[in-house]
PDB file of C-alpha atoms in Angstrom:
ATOM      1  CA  UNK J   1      -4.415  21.100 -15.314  1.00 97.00           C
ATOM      2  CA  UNK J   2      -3.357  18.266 -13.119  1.00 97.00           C
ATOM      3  CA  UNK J   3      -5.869  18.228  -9.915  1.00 96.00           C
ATOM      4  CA  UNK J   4      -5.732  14.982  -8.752  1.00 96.00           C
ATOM      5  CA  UNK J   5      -3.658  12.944  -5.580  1.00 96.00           C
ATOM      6  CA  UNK J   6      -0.090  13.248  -5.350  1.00 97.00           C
ATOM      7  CA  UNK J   7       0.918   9.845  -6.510  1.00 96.00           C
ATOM      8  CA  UNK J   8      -0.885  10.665  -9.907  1.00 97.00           C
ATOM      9  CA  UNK J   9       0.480  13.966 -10.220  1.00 97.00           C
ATOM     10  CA  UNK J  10       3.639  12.645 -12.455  1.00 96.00           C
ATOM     11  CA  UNK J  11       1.920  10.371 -14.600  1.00 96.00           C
ATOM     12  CA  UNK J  12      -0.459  12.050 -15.732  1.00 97.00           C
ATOM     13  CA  UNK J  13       1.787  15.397 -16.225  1.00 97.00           C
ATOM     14  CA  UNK J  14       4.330  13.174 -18.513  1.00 97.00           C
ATOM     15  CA  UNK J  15       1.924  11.767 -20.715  1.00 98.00           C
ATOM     16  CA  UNK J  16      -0.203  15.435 -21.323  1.00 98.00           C
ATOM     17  CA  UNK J  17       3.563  16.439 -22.073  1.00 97.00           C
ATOM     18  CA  UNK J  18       3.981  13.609 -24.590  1.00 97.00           C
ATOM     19  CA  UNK J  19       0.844  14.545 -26.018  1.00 97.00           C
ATOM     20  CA  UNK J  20       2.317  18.258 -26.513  1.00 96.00           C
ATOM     21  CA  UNK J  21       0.114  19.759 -23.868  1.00 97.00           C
ATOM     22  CA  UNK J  22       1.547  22.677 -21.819  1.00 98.00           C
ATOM     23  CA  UNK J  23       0.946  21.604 -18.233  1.00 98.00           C
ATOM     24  CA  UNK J  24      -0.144  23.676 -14.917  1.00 98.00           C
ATOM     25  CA  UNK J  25       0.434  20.704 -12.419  1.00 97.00           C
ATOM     26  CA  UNK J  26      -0.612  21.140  -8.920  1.00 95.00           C
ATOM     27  CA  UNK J  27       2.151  20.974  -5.570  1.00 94.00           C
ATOM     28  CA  UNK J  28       3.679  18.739  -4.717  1.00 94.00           C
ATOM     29  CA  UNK J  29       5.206  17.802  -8.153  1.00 94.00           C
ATOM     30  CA  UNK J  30       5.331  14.165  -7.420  1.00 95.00           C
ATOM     31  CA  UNK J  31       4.253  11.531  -4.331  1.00 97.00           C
ATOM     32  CA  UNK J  32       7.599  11.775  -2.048  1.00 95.00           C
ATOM     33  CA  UNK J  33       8.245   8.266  -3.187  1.00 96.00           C
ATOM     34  CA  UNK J  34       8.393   9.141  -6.684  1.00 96.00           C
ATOM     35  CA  UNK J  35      12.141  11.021  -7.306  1.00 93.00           C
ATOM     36  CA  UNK J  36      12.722   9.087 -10.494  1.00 95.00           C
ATOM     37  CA  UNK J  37       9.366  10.566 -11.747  1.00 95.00           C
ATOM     38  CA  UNK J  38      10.310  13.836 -11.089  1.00 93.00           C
ATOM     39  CA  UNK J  39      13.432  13.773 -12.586  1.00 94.00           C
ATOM     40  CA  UNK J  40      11.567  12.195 -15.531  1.00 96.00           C
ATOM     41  CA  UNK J  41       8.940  14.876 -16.283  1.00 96.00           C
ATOM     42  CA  UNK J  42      11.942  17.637 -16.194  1.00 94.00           C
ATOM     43  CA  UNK J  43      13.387  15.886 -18.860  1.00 96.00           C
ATOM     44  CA  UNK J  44      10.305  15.020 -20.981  1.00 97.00           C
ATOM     45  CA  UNK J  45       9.367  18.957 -21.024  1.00 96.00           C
ATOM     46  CA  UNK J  46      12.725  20.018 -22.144  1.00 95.00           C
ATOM     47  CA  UNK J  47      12.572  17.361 -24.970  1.00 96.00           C
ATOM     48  CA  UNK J  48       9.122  18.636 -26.227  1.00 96.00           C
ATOM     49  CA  UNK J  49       9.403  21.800 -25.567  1.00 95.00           C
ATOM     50  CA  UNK J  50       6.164  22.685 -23.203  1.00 96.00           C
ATOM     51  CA  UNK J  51       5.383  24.934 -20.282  1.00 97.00           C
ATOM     52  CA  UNK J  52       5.263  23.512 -17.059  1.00 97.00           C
ATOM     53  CA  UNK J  53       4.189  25.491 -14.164  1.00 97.00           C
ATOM     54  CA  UNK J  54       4.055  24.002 -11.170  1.00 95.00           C
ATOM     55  CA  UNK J  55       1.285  25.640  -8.345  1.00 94.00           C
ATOM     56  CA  UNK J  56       2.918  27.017  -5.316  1.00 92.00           C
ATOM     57  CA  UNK J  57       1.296  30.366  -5.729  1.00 91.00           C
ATOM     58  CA  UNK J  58       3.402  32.010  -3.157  1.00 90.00           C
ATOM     59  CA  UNK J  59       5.845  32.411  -5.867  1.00 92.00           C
ATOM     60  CA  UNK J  60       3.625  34.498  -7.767  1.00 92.00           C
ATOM     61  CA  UNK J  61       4.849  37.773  -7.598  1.00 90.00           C
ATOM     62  CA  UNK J  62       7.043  40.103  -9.434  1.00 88.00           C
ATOM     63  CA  UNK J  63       8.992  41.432  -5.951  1.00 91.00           C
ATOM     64  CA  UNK J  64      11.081  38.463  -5.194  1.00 92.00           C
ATOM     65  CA  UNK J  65      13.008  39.189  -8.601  1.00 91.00           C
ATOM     66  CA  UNK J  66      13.447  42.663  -7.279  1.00 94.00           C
ATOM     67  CA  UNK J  67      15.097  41.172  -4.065  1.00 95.00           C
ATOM     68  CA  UNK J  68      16.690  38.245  -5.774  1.00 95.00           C
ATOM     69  CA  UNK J  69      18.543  40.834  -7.959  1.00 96.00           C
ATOM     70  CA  UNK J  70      19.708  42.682  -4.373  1.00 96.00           C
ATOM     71  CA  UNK J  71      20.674  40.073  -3.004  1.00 97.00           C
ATOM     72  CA  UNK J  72      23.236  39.466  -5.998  1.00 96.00           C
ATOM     73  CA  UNK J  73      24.135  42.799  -4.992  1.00 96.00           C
ATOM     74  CA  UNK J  74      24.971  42.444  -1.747  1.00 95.00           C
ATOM     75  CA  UNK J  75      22.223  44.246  -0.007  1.00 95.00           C
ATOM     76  CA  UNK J  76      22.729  42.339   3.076  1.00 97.00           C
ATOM     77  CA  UNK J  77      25.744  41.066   2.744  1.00 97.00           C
ATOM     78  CA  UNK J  78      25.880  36.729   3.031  1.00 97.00           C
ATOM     79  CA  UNK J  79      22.967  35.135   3.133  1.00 98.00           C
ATOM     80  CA  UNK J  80      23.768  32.660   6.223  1.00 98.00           C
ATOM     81  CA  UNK J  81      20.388  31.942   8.161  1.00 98.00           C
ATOM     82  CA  UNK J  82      16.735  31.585   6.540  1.00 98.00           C
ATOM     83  CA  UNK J  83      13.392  30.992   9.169  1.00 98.00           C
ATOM     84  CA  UNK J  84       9.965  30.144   7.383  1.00 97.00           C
ATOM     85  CA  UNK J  85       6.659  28.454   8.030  1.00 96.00           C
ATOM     86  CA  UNK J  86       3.142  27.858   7.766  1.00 95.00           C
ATOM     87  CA  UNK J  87       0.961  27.566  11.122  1.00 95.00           C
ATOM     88  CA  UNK J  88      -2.882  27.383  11.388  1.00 93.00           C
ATOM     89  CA  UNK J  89      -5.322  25.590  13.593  1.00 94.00           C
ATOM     90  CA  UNK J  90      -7.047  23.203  11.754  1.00 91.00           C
ATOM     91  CA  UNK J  91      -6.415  19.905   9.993  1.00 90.00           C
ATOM     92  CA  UNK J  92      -9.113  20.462   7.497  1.00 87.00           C
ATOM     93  CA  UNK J  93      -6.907  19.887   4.882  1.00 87.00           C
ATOM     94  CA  UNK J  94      -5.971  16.428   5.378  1.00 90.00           C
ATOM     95  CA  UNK J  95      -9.271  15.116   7.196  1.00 90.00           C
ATOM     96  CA  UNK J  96     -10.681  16.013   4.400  1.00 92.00           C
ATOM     97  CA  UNK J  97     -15.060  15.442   4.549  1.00 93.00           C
ATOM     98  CA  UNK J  98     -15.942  12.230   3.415  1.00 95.00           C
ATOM     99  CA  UNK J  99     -19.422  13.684   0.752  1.00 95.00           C
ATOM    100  CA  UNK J 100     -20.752   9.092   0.770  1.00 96.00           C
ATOM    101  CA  UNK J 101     -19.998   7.278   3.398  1.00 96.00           C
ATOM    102  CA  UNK J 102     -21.633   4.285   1.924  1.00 96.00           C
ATOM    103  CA  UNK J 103     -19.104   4.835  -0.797  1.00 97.00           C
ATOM    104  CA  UNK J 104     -18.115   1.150  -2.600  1.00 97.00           C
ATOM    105  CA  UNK J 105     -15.722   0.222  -5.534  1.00 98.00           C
ATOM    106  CA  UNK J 106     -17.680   0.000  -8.960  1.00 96.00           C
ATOM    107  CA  UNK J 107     -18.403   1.788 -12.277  1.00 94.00           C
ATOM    108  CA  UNK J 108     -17.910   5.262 -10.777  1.00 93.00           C
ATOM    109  CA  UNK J 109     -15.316   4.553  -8.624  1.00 97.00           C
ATOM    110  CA  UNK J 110     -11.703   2.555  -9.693  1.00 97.00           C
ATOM    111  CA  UNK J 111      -9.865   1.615  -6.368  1.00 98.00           C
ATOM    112  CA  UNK J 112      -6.898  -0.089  -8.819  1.00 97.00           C
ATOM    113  CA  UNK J 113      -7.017   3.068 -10.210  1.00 97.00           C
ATOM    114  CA  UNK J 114      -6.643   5.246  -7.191  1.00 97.00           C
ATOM    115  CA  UNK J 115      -3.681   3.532  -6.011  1.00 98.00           C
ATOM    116  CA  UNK J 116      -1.838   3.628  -9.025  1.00 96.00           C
ATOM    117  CA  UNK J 117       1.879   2.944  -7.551  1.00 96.00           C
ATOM    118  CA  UNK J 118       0.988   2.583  -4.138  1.00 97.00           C
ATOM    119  CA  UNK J 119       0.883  -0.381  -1.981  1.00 97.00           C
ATOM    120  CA  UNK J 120      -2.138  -2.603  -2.762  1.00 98.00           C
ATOM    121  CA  UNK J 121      -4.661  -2.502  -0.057  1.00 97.00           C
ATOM    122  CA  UNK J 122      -8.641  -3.507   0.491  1.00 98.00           C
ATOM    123  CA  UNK J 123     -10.996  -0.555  -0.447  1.00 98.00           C
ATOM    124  CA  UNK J 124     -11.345   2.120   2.624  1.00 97.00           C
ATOM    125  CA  UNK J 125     -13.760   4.579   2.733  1.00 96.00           C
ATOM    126  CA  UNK J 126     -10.958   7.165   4.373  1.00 95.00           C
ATOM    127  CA  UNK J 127      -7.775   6.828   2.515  1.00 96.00           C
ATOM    128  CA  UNK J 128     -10.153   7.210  -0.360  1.00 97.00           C
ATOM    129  CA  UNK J 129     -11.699  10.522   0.237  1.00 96.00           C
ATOM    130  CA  UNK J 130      -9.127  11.658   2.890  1.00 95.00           C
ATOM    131  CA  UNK J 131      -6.005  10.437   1.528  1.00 96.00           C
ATOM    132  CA  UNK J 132      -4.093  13.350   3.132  1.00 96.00           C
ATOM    133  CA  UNK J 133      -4.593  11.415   6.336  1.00 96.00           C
ATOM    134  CA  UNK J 134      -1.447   8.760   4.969  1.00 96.00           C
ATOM    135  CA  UNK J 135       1.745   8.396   3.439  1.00 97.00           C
ATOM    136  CA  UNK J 136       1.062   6.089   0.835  1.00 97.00           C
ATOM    137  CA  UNK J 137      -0.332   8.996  -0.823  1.00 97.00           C
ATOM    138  CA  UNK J 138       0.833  12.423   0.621  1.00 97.00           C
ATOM    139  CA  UNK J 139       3.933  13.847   2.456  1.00 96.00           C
ATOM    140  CA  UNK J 140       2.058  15.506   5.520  1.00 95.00           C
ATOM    141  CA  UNK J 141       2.858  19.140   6.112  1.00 95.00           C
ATOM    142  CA  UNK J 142       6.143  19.215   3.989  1.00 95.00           C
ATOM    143  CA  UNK J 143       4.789  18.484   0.960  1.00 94.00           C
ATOM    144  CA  UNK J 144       1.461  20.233   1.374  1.00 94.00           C
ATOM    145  CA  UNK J 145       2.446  23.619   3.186  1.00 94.00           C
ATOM    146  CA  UNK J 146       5.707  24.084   4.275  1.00 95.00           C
ATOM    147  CA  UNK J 147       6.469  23.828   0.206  1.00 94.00           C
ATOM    148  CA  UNK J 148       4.553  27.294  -0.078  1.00 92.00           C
ATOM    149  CA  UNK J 149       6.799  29.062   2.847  1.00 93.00           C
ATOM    150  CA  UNK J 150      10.488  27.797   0.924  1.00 95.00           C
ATOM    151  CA  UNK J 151       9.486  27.930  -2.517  1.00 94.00           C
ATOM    152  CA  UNK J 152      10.330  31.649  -2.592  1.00 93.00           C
ATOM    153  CA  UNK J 153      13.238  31.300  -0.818  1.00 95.00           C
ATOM    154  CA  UNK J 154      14.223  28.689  -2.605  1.00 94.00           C
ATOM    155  CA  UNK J 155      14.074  30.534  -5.916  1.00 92.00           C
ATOM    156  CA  UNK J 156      15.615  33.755  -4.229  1.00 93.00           C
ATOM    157  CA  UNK J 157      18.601  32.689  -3.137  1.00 96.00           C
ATOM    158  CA  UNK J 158      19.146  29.877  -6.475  1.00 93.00           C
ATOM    159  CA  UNK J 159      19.405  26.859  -3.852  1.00 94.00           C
ATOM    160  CA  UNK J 160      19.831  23.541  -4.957  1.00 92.00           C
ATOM    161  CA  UNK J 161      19.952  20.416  -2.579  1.00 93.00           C
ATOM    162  CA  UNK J 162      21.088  20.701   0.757  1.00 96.00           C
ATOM    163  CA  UNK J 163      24.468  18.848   2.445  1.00 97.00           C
ATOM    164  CA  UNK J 164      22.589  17.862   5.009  1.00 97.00           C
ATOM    165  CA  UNK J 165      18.672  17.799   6.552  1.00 97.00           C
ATOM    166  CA  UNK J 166      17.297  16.737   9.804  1.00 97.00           C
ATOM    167  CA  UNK J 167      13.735  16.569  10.300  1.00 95.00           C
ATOM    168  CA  UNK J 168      11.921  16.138  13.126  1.00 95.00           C
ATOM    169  CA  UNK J 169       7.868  16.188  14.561  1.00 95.00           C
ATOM    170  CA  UNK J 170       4.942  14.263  15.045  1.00 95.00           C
ATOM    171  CA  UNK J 171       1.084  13.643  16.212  1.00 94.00           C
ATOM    172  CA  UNK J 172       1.066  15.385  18.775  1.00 93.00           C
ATOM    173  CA  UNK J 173      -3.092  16.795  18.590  1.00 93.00           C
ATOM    174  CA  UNK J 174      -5.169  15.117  15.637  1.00 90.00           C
ATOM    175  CA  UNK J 175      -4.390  11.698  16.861  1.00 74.00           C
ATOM    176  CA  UNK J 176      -7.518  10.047  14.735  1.00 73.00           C
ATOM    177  CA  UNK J 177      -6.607   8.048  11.951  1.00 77.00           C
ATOM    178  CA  UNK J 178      -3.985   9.990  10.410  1.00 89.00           C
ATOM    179  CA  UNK J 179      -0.265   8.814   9.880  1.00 95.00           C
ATOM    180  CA  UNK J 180       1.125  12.083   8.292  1.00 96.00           C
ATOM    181  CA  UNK J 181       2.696  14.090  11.310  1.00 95.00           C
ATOM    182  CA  UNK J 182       0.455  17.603  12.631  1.00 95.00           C
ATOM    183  CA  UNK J 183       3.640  18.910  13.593  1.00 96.00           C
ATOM    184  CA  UNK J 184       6.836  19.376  11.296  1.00 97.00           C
ATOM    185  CA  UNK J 185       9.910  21.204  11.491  1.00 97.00           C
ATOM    186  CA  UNK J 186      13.090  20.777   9.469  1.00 98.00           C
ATOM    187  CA  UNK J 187      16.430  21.552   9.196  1.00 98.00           C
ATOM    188  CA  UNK J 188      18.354  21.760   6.056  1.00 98.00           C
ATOM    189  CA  UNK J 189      21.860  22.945   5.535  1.00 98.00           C
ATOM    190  CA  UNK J 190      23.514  24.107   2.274  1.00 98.00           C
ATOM    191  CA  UNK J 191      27.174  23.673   2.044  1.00 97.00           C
ATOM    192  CA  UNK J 192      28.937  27.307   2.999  1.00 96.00           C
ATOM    193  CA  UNK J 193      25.312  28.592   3.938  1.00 96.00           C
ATOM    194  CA  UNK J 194      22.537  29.438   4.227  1.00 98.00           C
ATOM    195  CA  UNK J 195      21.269  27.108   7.231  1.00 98.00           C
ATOM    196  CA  UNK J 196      17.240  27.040   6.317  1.00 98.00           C
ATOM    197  CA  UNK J 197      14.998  26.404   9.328  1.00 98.00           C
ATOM    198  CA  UNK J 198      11.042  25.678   8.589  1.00 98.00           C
ATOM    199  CA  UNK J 199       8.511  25.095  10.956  1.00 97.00           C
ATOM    200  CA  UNK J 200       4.893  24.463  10.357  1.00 97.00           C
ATOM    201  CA  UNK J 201       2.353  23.425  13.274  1.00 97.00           C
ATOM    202  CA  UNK J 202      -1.656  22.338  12.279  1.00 95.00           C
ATOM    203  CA  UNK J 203      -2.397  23.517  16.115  1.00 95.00           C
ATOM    204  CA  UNK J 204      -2.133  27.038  16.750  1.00 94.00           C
ATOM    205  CA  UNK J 205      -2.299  29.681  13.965  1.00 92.00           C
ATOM    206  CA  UNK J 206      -0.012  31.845  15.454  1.00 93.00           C
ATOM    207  CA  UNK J 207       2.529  32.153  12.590  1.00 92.00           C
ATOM    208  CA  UNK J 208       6.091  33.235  12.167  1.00 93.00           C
ATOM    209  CA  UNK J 209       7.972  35.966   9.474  1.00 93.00           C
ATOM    210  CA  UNK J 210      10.145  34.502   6.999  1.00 96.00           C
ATOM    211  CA  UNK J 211      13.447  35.954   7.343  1.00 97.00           C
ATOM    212  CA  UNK J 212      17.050  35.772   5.365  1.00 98.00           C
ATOM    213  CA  UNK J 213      19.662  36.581   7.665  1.00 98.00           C
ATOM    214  CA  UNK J 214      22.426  37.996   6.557  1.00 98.00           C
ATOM    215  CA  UNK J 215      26.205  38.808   7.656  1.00 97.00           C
ATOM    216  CA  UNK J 216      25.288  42.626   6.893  1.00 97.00           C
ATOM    217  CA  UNK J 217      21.455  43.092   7.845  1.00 97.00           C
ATOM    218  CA  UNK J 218      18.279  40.929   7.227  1.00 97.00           C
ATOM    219  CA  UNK J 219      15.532  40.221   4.610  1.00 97.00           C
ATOM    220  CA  UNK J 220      11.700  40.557   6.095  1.00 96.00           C
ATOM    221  CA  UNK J 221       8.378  39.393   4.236  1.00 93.00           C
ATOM    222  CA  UNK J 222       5.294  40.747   5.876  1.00 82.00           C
ATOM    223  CA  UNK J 223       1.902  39.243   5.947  1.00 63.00           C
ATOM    224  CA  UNK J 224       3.086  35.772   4.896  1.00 49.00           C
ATOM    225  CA  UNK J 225       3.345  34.292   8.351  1.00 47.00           C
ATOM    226  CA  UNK J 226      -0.643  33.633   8.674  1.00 51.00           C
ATOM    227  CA  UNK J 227      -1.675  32.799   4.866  1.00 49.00           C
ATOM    228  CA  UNK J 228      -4.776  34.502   5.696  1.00 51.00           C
ATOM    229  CA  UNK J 229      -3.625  37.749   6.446  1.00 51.00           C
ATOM    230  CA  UNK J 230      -2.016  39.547   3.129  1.00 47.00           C
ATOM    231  CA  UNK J 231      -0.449  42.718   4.740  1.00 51.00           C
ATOM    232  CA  UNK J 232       0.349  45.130   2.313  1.00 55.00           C
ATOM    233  CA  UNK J 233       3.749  46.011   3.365  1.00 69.00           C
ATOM    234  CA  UNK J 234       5.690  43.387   1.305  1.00 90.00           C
ATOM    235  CA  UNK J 235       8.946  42.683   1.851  1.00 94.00           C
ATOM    236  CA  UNK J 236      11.717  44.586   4.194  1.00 94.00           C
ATOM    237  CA  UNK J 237      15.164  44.951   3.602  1.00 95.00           C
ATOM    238  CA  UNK J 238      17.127  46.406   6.517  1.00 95.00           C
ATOM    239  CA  UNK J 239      20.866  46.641   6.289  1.00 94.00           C
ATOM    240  CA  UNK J 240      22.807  46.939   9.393  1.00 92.00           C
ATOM    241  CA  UNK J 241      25.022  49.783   8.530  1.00 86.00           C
ATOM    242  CA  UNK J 242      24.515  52.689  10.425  1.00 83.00           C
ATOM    243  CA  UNK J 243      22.819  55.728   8.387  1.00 83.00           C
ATOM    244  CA  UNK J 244      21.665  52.644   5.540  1.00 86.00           C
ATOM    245  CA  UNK J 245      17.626  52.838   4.803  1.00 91.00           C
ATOM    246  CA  UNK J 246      15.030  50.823   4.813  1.00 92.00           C
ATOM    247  CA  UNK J 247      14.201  49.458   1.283  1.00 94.00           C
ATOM    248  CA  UNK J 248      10.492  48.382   1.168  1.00 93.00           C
ATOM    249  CA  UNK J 249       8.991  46.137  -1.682  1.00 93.00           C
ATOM    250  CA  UNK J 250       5.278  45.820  -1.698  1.00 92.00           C
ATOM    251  CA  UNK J 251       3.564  42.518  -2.358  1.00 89.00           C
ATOM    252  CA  UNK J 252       1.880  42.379  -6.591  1.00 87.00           C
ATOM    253  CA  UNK J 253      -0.303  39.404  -6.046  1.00 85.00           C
ATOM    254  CA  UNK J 254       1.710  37.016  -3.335  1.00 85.00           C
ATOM    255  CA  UNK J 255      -0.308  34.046  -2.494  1.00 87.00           C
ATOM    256  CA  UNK J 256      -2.847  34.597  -5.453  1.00 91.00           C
ATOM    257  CA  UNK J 257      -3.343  31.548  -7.312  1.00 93.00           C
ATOM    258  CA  UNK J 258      -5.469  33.253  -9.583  1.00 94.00           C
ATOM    259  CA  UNK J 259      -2.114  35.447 -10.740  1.00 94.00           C
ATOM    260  CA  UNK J 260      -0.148  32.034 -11.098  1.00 95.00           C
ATOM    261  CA  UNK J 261      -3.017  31.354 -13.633  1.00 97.00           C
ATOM    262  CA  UNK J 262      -2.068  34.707 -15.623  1.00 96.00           C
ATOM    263  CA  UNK J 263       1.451  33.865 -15.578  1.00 95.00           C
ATOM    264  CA  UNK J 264       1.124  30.082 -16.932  1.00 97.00           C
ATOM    265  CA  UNK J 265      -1.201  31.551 -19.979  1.00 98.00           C
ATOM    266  CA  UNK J 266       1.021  34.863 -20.188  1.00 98.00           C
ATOM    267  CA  UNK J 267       4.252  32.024 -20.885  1.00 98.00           C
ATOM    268  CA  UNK J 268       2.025  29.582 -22.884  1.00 98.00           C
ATOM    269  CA  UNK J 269       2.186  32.273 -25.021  1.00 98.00           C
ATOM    270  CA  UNK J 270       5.322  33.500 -25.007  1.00 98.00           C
ATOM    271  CA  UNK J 271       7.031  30.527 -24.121  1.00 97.00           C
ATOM    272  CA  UNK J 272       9.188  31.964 -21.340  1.00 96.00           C
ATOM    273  CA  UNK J 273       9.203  29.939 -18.146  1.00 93.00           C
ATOM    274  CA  UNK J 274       7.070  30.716 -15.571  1.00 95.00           C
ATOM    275  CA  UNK J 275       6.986  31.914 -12.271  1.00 92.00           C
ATOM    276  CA  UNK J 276       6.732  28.395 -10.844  1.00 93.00           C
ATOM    277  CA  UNK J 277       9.058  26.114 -13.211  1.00 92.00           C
ATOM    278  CA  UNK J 278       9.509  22.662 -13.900  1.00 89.00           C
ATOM    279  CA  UNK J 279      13.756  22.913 -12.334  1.00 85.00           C
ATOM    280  CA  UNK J 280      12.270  24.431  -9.589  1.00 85.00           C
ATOM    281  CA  UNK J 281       9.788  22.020  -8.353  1.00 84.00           C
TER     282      UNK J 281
END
């Protein structure tokens, strides 16, 4: 299990590969800086052979193959417009609590270490313990939530990268020390559709549905828009022909990381990929 900052996260996953470990590696797969990385454990685990299942435990649930498969169909005709995000009050998870202040490089604590590929900088207390706070060493609300809200889409609607993205944002509330943006929203567009719109805000929890859009009705997941609310109506499929009904799919475990868990020991011994895999991350 790879637990550790997001600058680390490829390292460490390559050599536990090499060493012919099966890997459950946290989100982000790599530090935003680190493409080549990425690119480089995907290739090291189809060489030896090992599970890799990346932890974006929205994905972890048998319904979106049910709707992925309906899709295909043509349920809802062409997918052409996706929403998504992740809202909540709170910046908790990048000012993360700081357990010593008094805190100083030594036996128990390698600074060298913790930077690993990042810029080299003097020891500080912060960007140690609350390293969400910067970009040397996270990506902000991208990389740490909005990930969760497209990851299912993603794997849905078999997207790869987009023609083009805009991105915009900023500190607009938590303006302590923190570089990574409290507000994020971002545009991407795939070439003949869908256009994929995600917005995530750390300063109101009032949340929105992720929705697919499509040229002959429209794809619904409920309880998803506030993490903290599982409803248990699942997902809604409403096509717009007249007299068409409602298909409902209920949620098996969306959102449970323990159920990601299952899954990664469920393929470790079959060896079938996993709900999260390596092409997907």
């Amino acid at each position: 299990c790879i637990a550790t900052p997001d600058r680390h996260h490829a390292p460490q996953a390559i050599d536990a590969i090499r060493a012919g470990k099966d890997v459950y590696c946290e989100k982000p797969l790599t530090h935003w800086t680190q493409m080549e990385l990425a690119r480089q454990i995907g290739v090291e685990a189809e060489k030896h052979g090992t599970i890799v299942q990346v932890g974006t435990q929205f994905v972890a649930d048998d319904a979106y193959d049910e709707v992925r498969k309906l899709i295909k169909d043509g349920v809802v005709g062409k997918i052409v417009h996706v929403q998504a995000g992740y809202f909540r009050r709170s910046d908790r998870g990048e000012r993360m609590p700081i357990p010593d202040p008094n805190a100083q490089p030594g036996p128990d604590l390698n600074w060298e270490a913790f930077l690993g590929d990042a810029p080299k900088r003097p020891f500080d207390i912060s960007r140690f313990f609350q390293w969400r706070l910067y970009w040397d060493y996270a990506g902000g609300p991208a990389t740490d939530l909005l990930v969760h809200s497209f990851t299912p889409v993603f794997c849905m609607l078999d997207l790869g990268f987009p023609e083009q993205v805009v991105g915009g944002g900023g500190r607009f509330h938590y303006n302590h020390a923190r570089e990574v943006t409290d507000q994020c929203n971002i545009i991407a567009d795939y070439a003949g559709g869908p256009s994929v719109v995600l917005m995530s805000s750390l300063s109101n929890f009032t949340g929105i549905k992720t929705m697919l859009r499509g040229t002959d009705g429209i794809i619904i997941f409920g309880g998803v828009d506030n993490p903290k609310v599982m409803k248990p109506h699942g997902i809604r499929i409403v096509p717009a022909a007249n007299g068409s009904e409602e298909i409902r799919i209920p949620w098996q475990g969306v959102g449970d990381t323990g159920r990601l868990w299952e899954n990664f020991f469920d393929c470790v011994k079959s060896r079938r990929q996993p709900y999260s895999p390596i092409d997907i991350a």
